[in-house]
Amino acid sequence: MDRLHGKVAIVTGAGGGIGGAITRQFAAEGAAVVAIDIAAEPLDGIVAAVRADGGRIVPLVADVAEEETSEAAVARAVADFGRLDVVVSNAVFDLPLAPLTTLSLADWRRTFAVNLDSSFLLSKHAIPVMERGGGGSIILVASQQARVARPGRPWYCAAKGALVQLAKAMAVDHSAQNIRVNTLSPGPVETGRYLKNFATVEAARASHHTLLGRLGAPDEVATGAVFLASDESSFMTGSDLLIDGGYTAV
């Protein structure tokens, strides 16, 4: 415990399965968290759970696709906790499985606004504050589908692949500021967002395509985020931490 003692983090998509697990583990490891989600109800549940365990957390209900959200989140971290050390850009906007020929331009642009642009916006406003504090860690949550494709996911594969390259470019640009930038790529994880693509839970669990024969759990991904946020990964930047149960091994 206390691997993140004294650190202040921003986590987007904090009301979701993976984002919620990251938020809870960060708080349990001693970090103060600014937790962002567009949906108030699930975010309220995460905030209540963290506070019940004695953690430090403030919620922000907002759309990460808007630049004002990133500005407000960074300002809140400084105002409430005095600094900013870690950013986890995890928010995602999803669409039903479909080839790109069926997508509207508005849907395509919305997926990129949330799944890619929000990482740019949050990083842009976080980096100057992190630099003033001596550095930090930026974690962009990508996916195993940054490396391999599945049917009906063109917007997702494109945005997640872009995040991997964005992290590498940012790592090059900001290493002199002691800011590390990595991606965290989960494989198929049993979350509400994943399950809704299937008629039944059983069908979802049978779809895993992993060597370990099952879907991942949100907490298994969150442990990777704790590692990337902590000093344990101090010699790691420009990398992609893949936690996919062997999905991409064959």
XYZ file of C-alpha atoms in Angstrom, residues 35-210:
176
model
C -12.450 11.801 -10.869
C -14.190 12.791 -14.107
C -17.163 11.224 -15.837
C -20.005 12.490 -17.989
C -22.497 10.351 -16.045
C -23.191 11.535 -12.515
C -24.763 8.413 -11.017
C -21.932 5.905 -11.547
C -19.377 8.544 -10.594
C -21.238 9.225 -7.356
C -20.965 5.523 -6.507
C -17.204 5.501 -7.006
C -16.768 8.675 -4.978
C -18.851 7.272 -2.132
C -16.861 4.011 -2.104
C -13.517 5.832 -2.043
C -14.590 8.173 0.746
C -16.010 5.296 2.774
C -12.530 3.771 2.717
C -10.938 7.040 3.817
C -9.661 8.070 0.397
C -9.340 11.593 -0.945
C -11.403 12.291 -4.057
C -13.331 15.090 -5.731
C -15.788 14.470 -8.592
C -16.198 16.432 -11.791
C -19.231 15.649 -13.948
C -18.311 16.908 -17.403
C -17.678 16.015 -21.045
C -13.990 15.280 -21.654
C -14.367 16.281 -25.309
C -14.688 19.903 -24.185
C -11.456 21.784 -23.498
C -13.055 23.506 -20.516
C -13.231 20.122 -18.774
C -9.476 19.630 -18.939
C -8.869 23.172 -17.724
C -11.290 22.688 -14.835
C -9.835 19.310 -13.849
C -6.267 20.604 -13.689
C -7.380 23.679 -11.764
C -9.325 21.487 -9.346
C -6.296 19.272 -8.701
C -4.187 22.285 -7.821
C -6.878 24.061 -5.800
C -7.942 21.023 -3.768
C -4.701 19.061 -3.486
C -1.886 21.481 -4.342
C -0.265 19.719 -7.288
C -0.692 17.252 -10.170
C 1.469 14.169 -10.647
C -0.535 11.628 -12.654
C -3.031 11.749 -15.507
C -5.042 8.737 -16.637
C -6.958 9.446 -19.838
C -9.435 6.588 -19.868
C -12.788 7.983 -21.054
C -14.370 6.210 -23.999
C -17.340 6.762 -26.275
C -18.589 3.597 -27.915
C -20.896 2.708 -30.785
C -22.683 -0.530 -31.689
C -20.510 -2.913 -33.694
C -20.688 -1.917 -37.359
C -18.468 -1.369 -40.417
C -17.539 2.219 -41.188
C -19.850 2.348 -44.205
C -22.799 2.486 -41.818
C -21.418 5.264 -39.600
C -22.504 8.876 -39.753
C -19.835 11.549 -39.859
C -21.202 12.921 -36.575
C -20.739 9.554 -34.834
C -17.240 9.136 -36.259
C -16.220 12.583 -35.052
C -17.755 12.060 -31.624
C -15.770 8.852 -31.104
C -12.544 10.656 -31.918
C -13.443 13.666 -29.790
C -13.748 11.452 -26.714
C -11.401 8.582 -27.507
C -8.470 10.635 -28.858
C -8.937 14.394 -28.628
C -9.612 14.279 -24.883
C -6.143 12.817 -24.307
C -4.614 15.710 -26.225
C -6.635 18.267 -24.289
C -5.956 16.838 -20.847
C -2.255 16.373 -21.540
C -1.933 19.892 -22.962
C -3.255 21.471 -19.785
C -1.686 19.013 -17.345
C 1.907 19.083 -18.583
C 2.790 22.665 -17.512
C 1.475 22.004 -14.000
C 3.250 18.649 -13.782
C 6.484 20.259 -14.908
C 6.258 22.880 -12.175
C 5.889 20.062 -9.656
C 8.986 18.266 -10.888
C 7.466 15.852 -13.399
C 4.916 13.094 -13.483
C 3.307 10.226 -15.333
C 0.717 10.376 -18.115
C -1.170 7.181 -18.902
C -3.300 6.966 -22.035
C -5.625 3.965 -21.939
C -5.467 2.313 -25.349
C -6.431 -1.288 -26.149
C -5.175 -4.530 -27.590
C -7.139 -3.361 -30.627
C -4.462 -0.766 -31.208
C -2.483 -3.766 -32.507
C -5.105 -6.137 -33.900
C -8.591 -5.605 -35.297
C -12.003 -7.131 -34.691
C -15.091 -6.846 -36.900
C -17.230 -3.751 -36.489
C -14.683 -1.653 -34.584
C -13.049 0.686 -37.142
C -13.421 3.879 -35.083
C -12.133 2.134 -31.958
C -9.109 0.526 -33.592
C -8.152 3.786 -35.292
C -8.383 5.915 -32.149
C -6.609 3.402 -29.917
C -3.801 2.960 -32.431
C -3.406 6.721 -32.526
C -3.100 6.849 -28.722
C -0.131 4.475 -28.803
C 1.705 6.703 -31.262
C 0.648 9.863 -29.433
C 2.167 8.540 -26.214
C 5.454 7.790 -27.953
C 5.618 11.266 -29.469
C 4.770 12.901 -26.137
C 7.394 10.783 -24.384
C 10.007 12.140 -26.787
C 8.896 15.739 -26.383
C 8.569 15.809 -22.601
C 11.265 13.526 -21.208
C 13.432 16.532 -20.371
C 10.621 17.756 -18.110
C 10.720 14.455 -16.199
C 7.285 13.566 -17.567
C 6.822 9.962 -18.559
C 4.101 9.012 -21.056
C 2.907 5.461 -21.634
C -0.157 3.652 -22.891
C -2.011 0.950 -20.997
C -3.716 -1.535 -23.301
C -6.364 -3.811 -21.798
C -7.635 -6.826 -23.647
C -11.275 -7.924 -23.330
C -12.420 -7.030 -19.819
C -15.736 -7.907 -18.203
C -17.290 -4.478 -17.817
C -20.790 -3.207 -18.490
C -19.566 -1.536 -21.668
C -18.165 -4.813 -22.973
C -21.158 -6.913 -21.999
C -23.673 -4.703 -23.781
C -22.312 -5.862 -27.145
C -23.689 -9.361 -26.512
C -27.108 -10.890 -26.038
C -26.091 -12.652 -22.816
C -23.295 -12.610 -20.279
C -22.472 -16.180 -21.297
C -22.031 -15.107 -24.923
C -19.743 -12.275 -23.849
C -17.601 -14.580 -21.738
C -17.312 -17.041 -24.615
C -15.996 -14.274 -26.880
C -12.762 -13.671 -24.994
C -10.191 -14.880 -27.602
C -7.539 -15.001 -24.872
